Every structure is written in C-alpha cells, then in structure tokens.
Short mmCIF file of C-alpha atoms and ligand atoms in Angstrom, two decimals:
data_model
loop_
_atom_site.label_atom_id
_atom_site.label_comp_id
_atom_site.label_asym_id
_atom_site.label_seq_id
_atom_site.Cartn_x
_atom_site.Cartn_y
_atom_site.Cartn_z
CA MET A 21 0.00 0.00 0.00
CA VAL A 22 1.51 3.28 -1.10
CA GLY A 23 0.30 6.27 0.95
CA SER A 24 -0.32 7.45 4.49
CA GLY A 25 -3.84 8.86 4.78
CA GLY A 26 -7.24 7.78 6.06
CA ARG A 27 -8.01 6.33 2.63
CA GLU A 28 -4.96 4.06 2.82
CA HIS A 29 -5.78 2.98 6.38
CA ALA A 30 -9.29 2.05 5.20
CA LEU A 31 -7.93 0.10 2.22
CA VAL A 32 -5.52 -1.85 4.43
CA TRP A 33 -8.19 -2.45 7.08
CA LYS A 34 -10.49 -3.88 4.42
CA LEU A 35 -7.81 -5.99 2.73
CA LEU A 36 -6.77 -7.53 6.06
CA GLN A 37 -10.31 -8.81 6.65
CA SER A 38 -9.52 -11.40 4.02
CA PRO A 39 -7.61 -14.48 5.22
CA ARG A 40 -6.01 -14.61 1.75
CA ILE A 41 -3.98 -11.50 2.58
CA GLN A 42 -0.90 -12.70 4.45
CA GLU A 43 0.69 -9.34 5.13
CA VAL A 44 0.54 -5.72 4.04
CA PHE A 45 3.50 -3.36 3.81
CA CYS A 46 2.57 0.31 4.05
CA ILE A 47 4.78 2.92 2.44
CA PRO A 48 4.98 4.91 4.67
CA GLY A 49 1.64 4.27 6.48
CA ASN A 50 0.58 6.12 9.65
CA GLY A 51 -0.08 5.56 13.34
CA GLY A 52 -3.20 3.55 12.51
CA THR A 53 -1.62 1.13 10.06
CA ALA A 54 1.31 0.76 12.50
CA GLN A 55 -1.09 -0.82 15.01
CA LEU A 56 -2.74 -3.32 12.65
CA ASP A 57 -1.85 -7.00 12.91
CA ARG A 58 -0.21 -8.36 9.73
CA CYS A 59 0.71 -4.84 8.67
CA ARG A 60 4.13 -3.23 8.65
CA ASN A 61 4.99 0.40 8.01
CA ILE A 62 8.09 0.99 5.91
CA ALA A 63 9.75 4.41 6.21
CA MET A 64 10.05 5.19 2.52
CA GLY A 65 8.72 7.99 0.35
CA VAL A 66 5.77 7.42 -2.01
CA SER A 67 7.93 8.71 -4.87
CA ASP A 68 10.86 6.38 -4.18
CA PHE A 69 9.99 4.05 -7.08
CA GLU A 70 13.29 2.19 -6.94
CA GLY A 71 12.96 1.52 -3.22
CA ILE A 72 9.34 0.41 -3.60
CA ALA A 73 10.23 -1.93 -6.47
CA ARG A 74 13.10 -3.46 -4.49
CA LEU A 75 10.91 -3.96 -1.42
CA ALA A 76 8.19 -5.58 -3.52
CA LEU A 77 10.56 -7.90 -5.37
CA VAL A 78 12.44 -9.00 -2.24
CA ASN A 79 9.20 -9.73 -0.38
CA ASN A 80 7.40 -11.35 -3.30
CA ILE A 81 4.53 -8.84 -3.13
CA GLY A 82 1.53 -9.95 -5.19
CA LEU A 83 -0.18 -6.59 -5.59
CA ILE A 84 0.80 -2.96 -5.11
CA VAL A 85 -2.06 -0.53 -4.46
CA VAL A 86 -1.31 3.15 -4.99
CA GLY A 87 -3.39 5.53 -2.84
CA PRO A 88 -2.48 9.13 -3.71
CA GLU A 89 -2.47 10.98 -7.03
CA VAL A 90 1.09 12.34 -6.90
CA PRO A 91 3.02 9.08 -7.44
CA LEU A 92 0.47 8.06 -10.11
CA ALA A 93 1.06 11.33 -11.96
CA GLU A 94 4.80 10.75 -11.60
CA GLY A 95 4.51 7.35 -13.32
CA ILE A 96 4.83 4.88 -10.44
CA THR A 97 2.67 2.34 -12.26
CA ASP A 98 4.75 2.45 -15.43
CA TYR A 99 7.94 2.00 -13.42
CA LEU A 100 6.68 -0.92 -11.35
CA GLN A 101 5.05 -2.65 -14.32
CA GLN A 102 8.43 -2.58 -16.07
CA GLN A 103 9.71 -4.66 -13.12
CA GLN A 104 6.91 -7.19 -13.76
CA LEU A 105 5.03 -6.10 -10.62
CA MET A 106 1.21 -6.01 -10.39
CA VAL A 107 -0.10 -2.51 -9.72
CA PHE A 108 -3.60 -1.23 -9.01
CA GLY A 109 -3.61 2.34 -10.32
CA PRO A 110 -3.39 3.92 -13.78
CA THR A 111 -0.22 4.61 -15.73
CA GLN A 112 1.14 8.14 -16.03
CA ALA A 113 -0.81 8.62 -19.26
CA GLY A 114 -4.05 7.53 -17.57
CA ALA A 115 -3.37 9.60 -14.45
CA GLN A 116 -3.67 12.71 -16.65
CA VAL A 117 -7.42 12.50 -16.01
CA GLU A 118 -6.45 14.16 -12.73
CA SER A 119 -2.99 15.66 -13.30
CA SER A 120 -4.09 17.87 -16.19
CA LYS A 121 -7.51 19.48 -16.10
CA ALA A 122 -7.09 20.67 -19.71
CA TRP A 123 -6.28 17.12 -20.84
CA ALA A 124 -9.24 15.74 -18.89
CA LYS A 125 -11.57 18.36 -20.35
CA ALA A 126 -10.45 17.52 -23.89
CA LEU A 127 -11.08 13.83 -23.13
CA MET A 128 -14.59 14.63 -21.90
CA GLN A 129 -15.31 16.73 -24.96
CA GLU A 130 -14.07 13.98 -27.28
CA ALA A 131 -16.14 11.38 -25.42
CA LYS A 132 -19.20 13.68 -25.43
CA ILE A 133 -19.39 13.41 -21.65
CA PRO A 134 -21.69 16.02 -20.08
CA THR A 135 -19.55 18.65 -18.36
CA ALA A 136 -19.32 22.41 -17.86
CA LYS A 137 -18.44 24.47 -20.93
CA ALA A 138 -14.77 25.41 -20.67
CA ALA A 139 -11.68 26.80 -22.37
CA ALA A 140 -7.98 26.35 -21.58
CA PHE A 141 -5.39 29.16 -21.61
CA THR A 142 -1.63 29.45 -21.29
CA ASP A 143 -1.67 33.24 -21.69
CA VAL A 144 -2.89 35.46 -18.85
CA ASP A 145 -4.14 38.29 -21.10
CA LEU A 146 -6.21 35.98 -23.29
CA ALA A 147 -7.58 34.36 -20.12
CA ILE A 148 -8.57 37.73 -18.64
CA ALA A 149 -10.24 38.77 -21.89
CA TYR A 150 -12.23 35.50 -21.87
CA VAL A 151 -13.36 36.05 -18.27
CA LYS A 152 -14.48 39.59 -19.08
CA ALA A 153 -16.48 38.32 -22.04
CA GLN A 154 -18.11 35.50 -20.02
CA GLY A 155 -18.86 37.40 -16.81
CA ALA A 156 -19.32 35.91 -13.32
CA PRO A 157 -19.92 33.56 -11.60
CA ILE A 158 -17.13 31.63 -13.25
CA VAL A 159 -14.65 28.95 -12.18
CA ILE A 160 -10.86 29.23 -12.56
CA LYS A 161 -8.81 26.02 -12.30
CA ALA A 162 -5.05 25.57 -12.32
CA ASP A 163 -4.30 22.83 -14.83
CA GLY A 164 -2.01 20.66 -12.71
CA LEU A 165 -2.04 19.10 -9.25
CA ALA A 166 -2.37 21.76 -6.56
CA ALA A 167 -3.27 19.71 -3.46
CA GLY A 168 -6.93 20.65 -3.81
CA LYS A 169 -6.22 24.39 -3.73
CA GLY A 170 -6.12 25.13 -7.46
CA VAL A 171 -9.81 25.93 -7.97
CA THR A 172 -11.46 29.32 -7.44
CA VAL A 173 -15.22 29.62 -7.74
CA ALA A 174 -15.30 33.37 -8.49
CA THR A 175 -18.50 35.29 -7.83
CA THR A 176 -17.19 38.46 -9.50
CA VAL A 177 -15.03 39.18 -12.56
CA GLU A 178 -12.50 40.93 -10.28
CA GLU A 179 -12.13 37.82 -8.15
CA ALA A 180 -11.67 35.70 -11.29
CA ILE A 181 -8.97 38.05 -12.60
CA ALA A 182 -7.19 37.96 -9.23
CA ALA A 183 -7.22 34.15 -9.35
CA LEU A 184 -5.77 34.19 -12.88
CA GLU A 185 -3.04 36.62 -11.88
CA ALA A 186 -2.17 34.52 -8.83
CA SER A 187 -2.03 31.31 -10.87
CA PHE A 188 0.08 32.72 -13.72
CA GLY A 189 2.12 34.62 -11.11
CA GLY A 190 3.38 31.28 -9.77
CA LEU A 191 1.13 30.47 -6.79
CA PHE A 192 0.91 26.82 -7.92
CA GLY A 193 4.27 26.68 -9.71
CA ALA A 194 4.21 24.90 -13.08
CA ALA A 195 0.72 23.51 -12.27
CA GLY A 196 -0.74 27.01 -12.68
CA GLN A 197 0.89 28.06 -15.94
CA GLN A 198 -2.12 26.71 -17.77
CA VAL A 199 -5.67 27.31 -16.53
CA VAL A 200 -9.08 25.96 -17.39
CA ILE A 201 -11.88 28.51 -17.18
CA GLU A 202 -15.21 26.90 -16.69
CA GLU A 203 -18.89 27.68 -16.61
CA TYR A 204 -20.28 27.75 -13.05
CA LEU A 205 -22.60 24.82 -12.35
CA GLU A 206 -25.28 24.75 -9.70
CA GLY A 207 -26.51 21.67 -7.93
CA GLN A 208 -25.42 18.92 -5.55
CA GLU A 209 -22.01 17.33 -5.80
CA VAL A 210 -21.65 13.56 -5.66
CA SER A 211 -18.61 11.31 -5.81
CA ILE A 212 -18.83 8.27 -8.04
CA LEU A 213 -15.83 6.03 -7.52
CA ALA A 214 -15.68 3.31 -10.16
CA VAL A 215 -13.26 0.41 -10.53
CA THR A 216 -12.04 -0.49 -13.98
CA ASP A 217 -9.72 -2.91 -15.74
CA GLY A 218 -9.54 -0.74 -18.84
CA LEU A 219 -12.37 -2.61 -20.57
CA THR A 220 -15.17 -2.91 -18.01
CA ILE A 221 -16.06 -0.24 -15.47
CA ARG A 222 -18.21 -0.71 -12.37
CA PRO A 223 -19.34 1.97 -9.97
CA LEU A 224 -19.01 1.58 -6.20
CA LEU A 225 -21.78 2.98 -3.99
CA PRO A 226 -22.45 6.69 -4.61
CA ALA A 227 -21.08 8.99 -1.91
CA GLN A 228 -21.10 12.64 -0.98
CA ASP A 229 -18.40 14.48 0.88
CA HIS A 230 -18.22 17.84 2.65
CA LYS A 231 -15.32 19.75 1.11
CA GLN A 232 -15.54 22.93 3.12
CA ILE A 233 -14.10 23.59 6.57
CA GLY A 234 -17.11 25.39 8.02
CA GLU A 235 -20.59 24.31 9.02
CA GLY A 236 -23.30 24.86 6.45
CA ASP A 237 -20.64 24.13 3.78
CA THR A 238 -18.90 27.48 4.15
CA GLY A 239 -15.29 28.65 4.22
CA SER A 240 -12.14 27.28 2.61
CA ASN A 241 -11.99 24.05 0.68
CA THR A 242 -10.25 21.14 2.41
CA GLY A 243 -9.40 17.59 1.45
CA GLY A 244 -12.83 16.62 2.83
CA MET A 245 -14.33 16.98 6.33
CA GLY A 246 -16.78 14.10 6.23
CA ALA A 247 -18.71 11.81 3.91
CA TYR A 248 -21.62 9.43 3.70
CA ALA A 249 -22.87 6.65 1.45
CA PRO A 250 -24.94 5.45 -0.32
CA THR A 251 -26.34 8.88 -1.04
CA PRO A 252 -30.06 8.83 -1.91
CA ILE A 253 -29.44 11.66 -4.41
CA VAL A 254 -28.26 9.00 -6.86
CA SER A 255 -31.19 6.74 -7.72
CA SER A 256 -30.56 3.52 -9.60
CA ALA A 257 -31.87 5.20 -12.77
CA LEU A 258 -29.41 8.07 -12.32
CA MET A 259 -26.59 5.59 -11.65
CA GLU A 260 -27.43 3.84 -14.92
CA GLN A 261 -27.33 7.18 -16.73
CA ILE A 262 -23.92 7.94 -15.17
CA GLN A 263 -22.69 4.53 -16.28
CA VAL A 264 -23.81 5.01 -19.89
CA GLU A 265 -23.14 8.73 -20.38
CA ILE A 266 -19.98 9.15 -18.31
CA LEU A 267 -18.12 6.06 -17.10
CA GLU A 268 -18.30 3.88 -20.22
CA PRO A 269 -17.47 6.68 -22.70
CA ALA A 270 -14.53 7.73 -20.50
CA ILE A 271 -13.00 4.24 -20.56
CA ALA A 272 -13.73 3.74 -24.26
CA THR A 273 -12.08 7.05 -25.14
CA LEU A 274 -9.08 6.34 -22.94
CA ARG A 275 -8.72 3.02 -24.71
CA ALA A 276 -9.01 4.71 -28.11
CA ARG A 277 -6.08 6.87 -27.02
CA GLY A 278 -4.05 3.74 -26.28
CA ILE A 279 -4.46 4.02 -22.51
CA ASP A 280 -5.09 0.78 -20.63
CA TYR A 281 -6.55 2.28 -17.43
CA ARG A 282 -6.64 -0.14 -14.48
CA GLY A 283 -7.59 1.34 -11.15
CA VAL A 284 -10.19 3.75 -9.84
CA LEU A 285 -11.78 6.38 -12.02
CA TYR A 286 -13.42 8.81 -9.63
CA ALA A 287 -15.96 11.12 -11.22
CA GLY A 288 -16.79 14.22 -9.21
CA LEU A 289 -20.23 15.15 -10.50
CA MET A 290 -22.64 18.02 -10.17
CA ILE A 291 -26.24 16.88 -10.26
CA THR A 292 -27.94 19.92 -11.75
CA PRO A 293 -31.33 21.17 -10.54
CA GLN A 294 -32.77 19.44 -13.66
CA GLY A 295 -31.31 16.15 -12.37
CA GLU A 296 -28.61 15.89 -15.03
CA PRO A 297 -25.16 14.61 -14.02
CA LYS A 298 -22.23 16.74 -15.23
CA VAL A 299 -18.57 16.02 -14.59
CA ILE A 300 -16.71 18.61 -12.50
CA GLU A 301 -13.51 16.63 -12.37
CA PHE A 302 -12.02 13.19 -12.71
CA ASN A 303 -9.60 11.76 -10.17
CA SER A 304 -7.26 8.86 -10.79
CA ARG A 305 -7.60 7.28 -7.33
CA PHE A 306 -9.92 6.47 -4.44
CA GLY A 307 -11.48 9.51 -2.74
CA ASP A 308 -10.67 10.53 0.81
CA PRO A 309 -12.86 10.41 2.96
CA GLU A 310 -15.32 8.69 0.57
CA THR A 311 -13.31 5.46 0.80
CA GLN A 312 -13.82 5.46 4.56
CA VAL A 313 -17.59 5.14 4.08
CA ILE A 314 -17.66 2.98 0.94
CA LEU A 315 -15.33 0.16 2.03
CA PRO A 316 -17.05 -0.59 5.37
CA LEU A 317 -20.20 -1.29 3.31
CA LEU A 318 -18.46 -3.57 0.80
CA GLU A 319 -19.04 -7.28 1.38
CA THR A 320 -17.08 -8.61 -1.58
CA PRO A 321 -13.46 -9.20 -0.53
CA LEU A 322 -11.55 -6.13 -1.71
CA GLU A 323 -8.57 -8.04 -3.09
CA GLU A 324 -10.91 -9.89 -5.48
CA VAL A 325 -11.99 -6.54 -6.91
CA LEU A 326 -8.49 -5.08 -7.12
CA LEU A 327 -7.01 -8.24 -8.67
CA ALA A 328 -9.84 -8.49 -11.22
CA CYS A 329 -8.94 -4.95 -12.31
CA THR A 330 -5.18 -5.47 -12.52
CA GLN A 331 -5.59 -8.84 -14.27
CA GLN A 332 -8.21 -7.43 -16.64
CA ARG A 333 -11.01 -9.83 -15.79
CA LEU A 334 -13.48 -7.50 -14.10
CA GLU A 335 -16.27 -8.65 -16.41
CA GLU A 336 -16.10 -12.13 -14.86
CA LEU A 337 -16.39 -10.87 -11.28
CA ALA A 338 -19.78 -11.45 -9.64
CA PRO A 339 -21.75 -8.25 -8.95
CA LEU A 340 -20.31 -6.40 -5.97
CA ALA A 341 -22.12 -7.24 -2.73
CA TRP A 342 -22.97 -4.43 -0.30
CA LYS A 343 -24.34 -4.20 3.22
CA ALA A 344 -27.85 -2.71 3.17
CA GLU A 345 -26.86 0.02 5.63
CA ALA A 346 -25.90 3.67 5.69
CA ALA A 347 -22.38 4.83 6.54
CA ALA A 348 -21.20 8.21 7.79
CA CYS A 349 -17.71 9.51 8.47
CA VAL A 350 -16.66 12.55 10.49
CA VAL A 351 -13.13 13.88 10.03
CA ILE A 352 -11.32 15.26 13.09
CA ALA A 353 -8.78 17.88 12.04
CA SER A 354 -6.09 19.96 13.72
CA GLY A 355 -7.28 23.46 14.70
CA GLY A 356 -6.27 25.90 11.97
CA TYR A 357 -6.49 23.40 9.10
CA PRO A 358 -6.59 23.95 6.07
CA GLU A 359 -4.26 26.83 6.91
CA ALA A 360 -1.41 26.61 9.45
CA TYR A 361 -1.83 24.09 12.28
CA LYS A 362 0.31 22.39 14.93
CA LYS A 363 1.37 18.74 14.99
CA GLY A 364 2.58 16.43 17.74
CA HIS A 365 -0.40 16.63 20.14
CA PRO A 366 -0.99 13.39 22.10
CA ILE A 367 -4.31 11.75 21.14
CA GLN A 368 -6.59 10.11 23.70
CA GLY A 369 -9.83 8.17 23.60
CA ILE A 370 -9.50 6.08 20.44
CA ASP A 371 -10.22 2.84 22.33
CA GLN A 372 -13.31 4.40 23.91
CA ALA A 373 -14.49 5.60 20.50
CA GLU A 374 -14.00 2.14 19.02
CA ALA A 375 -15.79 0.58 22.00
CA THR A 376 -18.99 2.16 20.65
CA GLY A 377 -18.61 0.01 17.53
CA ALA A 378 -17.38 2.85 15.33
CA ILE A 379 -14.26 2.50 13.19
CA VAL A 380 -11.47 5.03 13.74
CA PHE A 381 -9.35 5.45 10.62
CA HIS A 382 -6.12 7.39 11.07
CA ALA A 383 -5.24 10.09 8.56
CA GLY A 384 -2.48 12.26 10.05
CA THR A 385 -1.16 10.38 13.08
CA LYS A 386 2.09 8.72 14.07
CA LEU A 387 3.45 6.69 16.95
CA LYS A 388 6.10 8.57 18.88
CA GLN A 389 7.66 6.32 21.53
CA GLU A 390 4.43 4.30 21.81
CA GLN A 391 2.34 7.47 22.17
CA LEU A 392 -0.07 8.28 19.36
CA VAL A 393 0.28 11.93 18.27
CA SER A 394 -1.30 14.15 15.64
CA ASP A 395 0.79 14.47 12.51
CA GLY A 396 -1.27 16.25 9.87
CA GLY A 397 -4.16 18.56 9.06
CA ARG A 398 -6.77 15.84 8.88
CA VAL A 399 -5.97 13.60 11.85
CA LEU A 400 -8.71 10.96 12.16
CA ALA A 401 -11.76 9.82 10.21
CA VAL A 402 -14.44 8.22 12.36
CA THR A 403 -16.93 5.98 10.52
CA ALA A 404 -20.12 4.39 11.79
CA LEU A 405 -22.81 2.31 10.11
CA GLY A 406 -26.51 2.34 10.89
CA SER A 407 -29.86 1.24 9.55
CA THR A 408 -30.57 4.90 8.66
CA PHE A 409 -28.36 7.92 8.02
CA GLU A 410 -29.71 9.43 11.20
CA ALA A 411 -28.46 6.43 13.20
CA ALA A 412 -25.11 6.25 11.42
CA ILE A 413 -24.42 9.96 11.88
CA ALA A 414 -25.46 9.96 15.55
CA HIS A 415 -23.23 6.95 16.18
CA ALA A 416 -20.24 8.56 14.43
CA TYR A 417 -20.61 11.70 16.59
CA LYS A 418 -20.96 9.66 19.77
CA ALA A 419 -17.59 8.09 18.97
CA VAL A 420 -16.02 11.41 17.93
CA GLU A 421 -16.93 12.95 21.28
CA ARG A 422 -14.78 10.38 23.08
CA ILE A 423 -11.61 11.46 21.30
CA GLN A 424 -9.42 14.27 22.61
CA PHE A 425 -6.31 16.12 21.58
CA ALA A 426 -5.30 19.75 21.91
CA ASP A 427 -7.13 22.14 19.61
CA LEU A 428 -9.05 19.50 17.65
CA TYR A 429 -11.76 20.58 15.24
CA TYR A 430 -14.60 18.81 13.47
CA ARG A 431 -17.79 19.86 11.73
CA LYS A 432 -20.96 19.17 13.69
CA ASP A 433 -23.25 19.01 10.63
CA ILE A 434 -21.90 16.14 8.53
CA GLY A 435 -24.75 14.62 6.56
CA HIS A 436 -27.10 17.58 6.95
CA ARG A 437 -28.20 17.20 3.32
CA VAL A 438 -29.46 13.63 3.84
CA LEU A 439 -30.87 14.17 7.30
CA GLY A 440 -33.45 16.56 5.90
CA SER A 441 -34.48 14.14 3.17
CA GLU A 442 -34.84 11.24 5.59
CA ALA A 443 -37.04 13.02 8.12
CA SER A 444 -40.15 12.55 5.99
P1 AMP B 655 -12.22 20.35 -8.38
O1 AMP B 655 -10.86 20.34 -7.77
O2 AMP B 655 -12.24 20.50 -9.86
O3 AMP B 655 -13.10 19.26 -7.84
O4 AMP B 655 -12.94 21.66 -7.78
C1 AMP B 655 -13.01 21.89 -6.39
C2 AMP B 655 -14.40 22.32 -6.03
O5 AMP B 655 -14.74 23.52 -6.71
C3 AMP B 655 -15.45 21.33 -6.45
O6 AMP B 655 -15.59 20.30 -5.53
C4 AMP B 655 -16.67 22.22 -6.53
O7 AMP B 655 -17.20 22.45 -5.24
C5 AMP B 655 -16.11 23.50 -7.05
N1 AMP B 655 -16.26 23.55 -8.53
C6 AMP B 655 -15.39 23.08 -9.44
N2 AMP B 655 -15.86 23.27 -10.69
C7 AMP B 655 -17.05 23.86 -10.57
C8 AMP B 655 -18.04 24.33 -11.50
N3 AMP B 655 -17.86 24.23 -12.83
N4 AMP B 655 -19.15 24.89 -11.02
C9 AMP B 655 -19.33 25.02 -9.67
N5 AMP B 655 -18.46 24.62 -8.75
C10 AMP B 655 -17.32 24.04 -9.18
N1 LIG B 656 -12.85 13.90 -1.13
C1 LIG B 656 -12.33 14.49 -2.31
C2 LIG B 656 -11.20 13.82 -2.92
O1 LIG B 656 -10.78 12.75 -2.54
O2 LIG B 656 -10.67 14.36 -3.89
#
C-alpha cells in the first residue's frame, strides 16, 4: 500500500479482513496502520519508485495498491510494471485525467461526456479577456495538481482576474501556468468512484463528501471533512445514466487513445437542478474520505476486486455485494487546518471511540515512543454504520466525542443534506 492517509488505512483495514492476505507493507503508512496485525509500516517515500520496487521484489509482493495521485502522476505504475510487478492504479498517461484538467476536459469533450463548458489558456491576457467576455460567476482552475487548492469559484469578474493573476504569477508553480476557465454549475455534488480494468467499469456505492471547513458548507476548501454513502441523491436510474453517459465513454475514449486504465476512475459530478449529471472533475484514485464510508459497506473481498482490475477480468467478477446500511464519516482535524496548524499533540480516547462500535481510521497520526500523536491537518476519520443515516451519523458523533487532543476541530453538521431528506 503506497500512501499514508485515512483512505490508505481504510484500504488496508479492508484488505486484512480477508484471510487470503498474508501481510501488508505500508509505504509509509501512519499511526493507525502501524497498530494493525499483519501490517508493517516501511519508512520510505511514495515517490521512491526504486525503493518500492526493491521492497516488492524481495518480499514477493503480489499486488501494489497506490493511494495518492502524486506518485500516479509521476509514473509509479509504469515504473513498477516494467519490473513485472502487479499494480492497481493507472499509468502516467491515464493519471492525466487528474494531473491535467485541460487534458481531462479535452477527453470529456471527445467522449461527449456532459460537463461544464470550458476553455484552456496558457496566456494570462487571453484568459482575462475571456473572463471579461463571459462574466461571473465563473470557475478558474489551475491545470495541474495543486493539493486541492487550485480551484477558485469566483463570484465576481475581479475575483476571477485575481485568481488568474495569482495562478500565472506562480502560486501553484508549473501547475498554474495553464488554466481551465469553466462555466459555473449549480446543484449537488456527488462522488462516483468506479473500478475499472480498462475494458469494463463498475461503480461503487455513490457517496457525498463535505469539502468545506465550516458548518453549512462554508469557508475554505479542504481535502474533505466528512462523507456518507450510499447517497439517496443518486437513484438507480441516475446511476445507470452515469454509467452510460460518463463512465463507459470515458473508458472507451481512454482506450481509443491507447491508454489501458486499471484502477479507480473517480468522477466528481454536479447533479444539476434538472437532475442531469455533469462532470466537475475526474480523479485517478480512491477519494478521501469517501473510501472510509464505501469500504465498510463492501461485502465482496476487496482483493478480489483489485485483482480483477489489474488482471483485466473484471467482467467475470460477480456483482459487488454491499451491506444494506448507511455509513457516515466525520473527520477530526487539527485546529487551523486547512491553513497553518500544529502537529505532535498526544491523542486520547480512540479505544473508547471504538468501543462504541465505530471505526477510527487514522489520517495524520504517528506513533512517537508508543504514544499516538497528531501528525497532519486531517488527523482521524471516524466511521459508523446504521440502519438509517440518522443512526449512522449519531453513532459517528458519539464516537467522535470520546476522542481528545489539543485544539481538535470537526464539523458538527456532517450529513445535513441527507438528514433533511430522511425526516419525511
Ligand atoms: P475540483 O478540484 O475540480 O473538484 O474543484 C473543487 C471544487 O470547486 C469542487 O468540488 C466544486 O465544489 C467547485 N467547482 C469546481 N468546478 C465547478 C463548476 N464548474 N461549477 C461550480 N463549482 C465548481
Ligand atoms: N474527497 C475528495 C477527494 O478525494 O478528492
């Protein structure tokens, strides 16, 4: 397992439920994976391809799962495949669905996938002229990877111009020297994570996350402050439409470009007020914290799904089996996140939280002389299941309240969109 976040902890947790998995090595893992039986953290960077290949070859590793987008965009899959290793995650060419928004937009246009109208620019003056002609609201996106900070939803032309000047001025380095300017879409966002072997593509349960730091979905964007699944916004008819209009054309067009995409294709969608799904972005990996609500609901052994993708036999796999429950996840962050925050605070109460039956996934933690301490912006992701969203959310918060560390922060309104709909 390559990565160190809550998503990777959830993937390892799920894999280890299968007796077929002898052992998992986490590169570099976190304080949560360090405490799992049959799991070993290896202090190695996610971009150390040579080190990862050597470790995998020496230990006869059957499957390498890549969590984050950065090593995928850097070509980890290509490198490891050249060493005859099995990798779940797209090649560098495939990872462009996420690493270049202009490339992804061109792919969507070629595949006739519904998405916001957009244009790409490498020249700041042409970009400003385009914004002035279009007017606001309008969305400005740095082309490359910007750790989730490259998008500005501008409500005025001035704000859009400021975002363009910041991007071309070097705020995101090379990632911001091209921008995509996009029509503003209204609606509800949903996350459709789909697994694919390059030929067949199958969606996992539909999820929604809460990107913003503040209650009522206000304030700065974060990596994600909570999530829930399966969201009732996506009916089975809508899921079928997403499959036919978005997922299948994406894979077919990737294939037509010579890209054999094996991994997760994550479609971030806006469901418009008319009920139409439109793609906001593609990601080349599992979502975080969506994974922390999707995997606890999955009944099919995860390694069967991942191996079917890497061995290109997903079509033969039986339909995925799911628990008929709701799952909710609340992220506990360090005070100050997504801006400056402190690390190294001792964490208490995880056992008490887990005693409620909730699952505590670690995101930014580490063991320091046997003491668990905070080690990132998002620190923990607490997931609970229930027969209704109301029950799952209440359970997750009951567990969250048992956890303490200095200056912790979490949103108190995770799932507010579904709670309203369920009350009737
Ligand atoms: P992205 O990194 O492309 O997912 O964008 C980050 C966030 O910006 C998304 O999750 C949306 O909340 C918002 N966003 C991106 N594109 C649009 C759009 N075309 N219309 C409205 N909001 C958008
Ligand atoms: N939760 C959003 C993401 O993983 O990109």
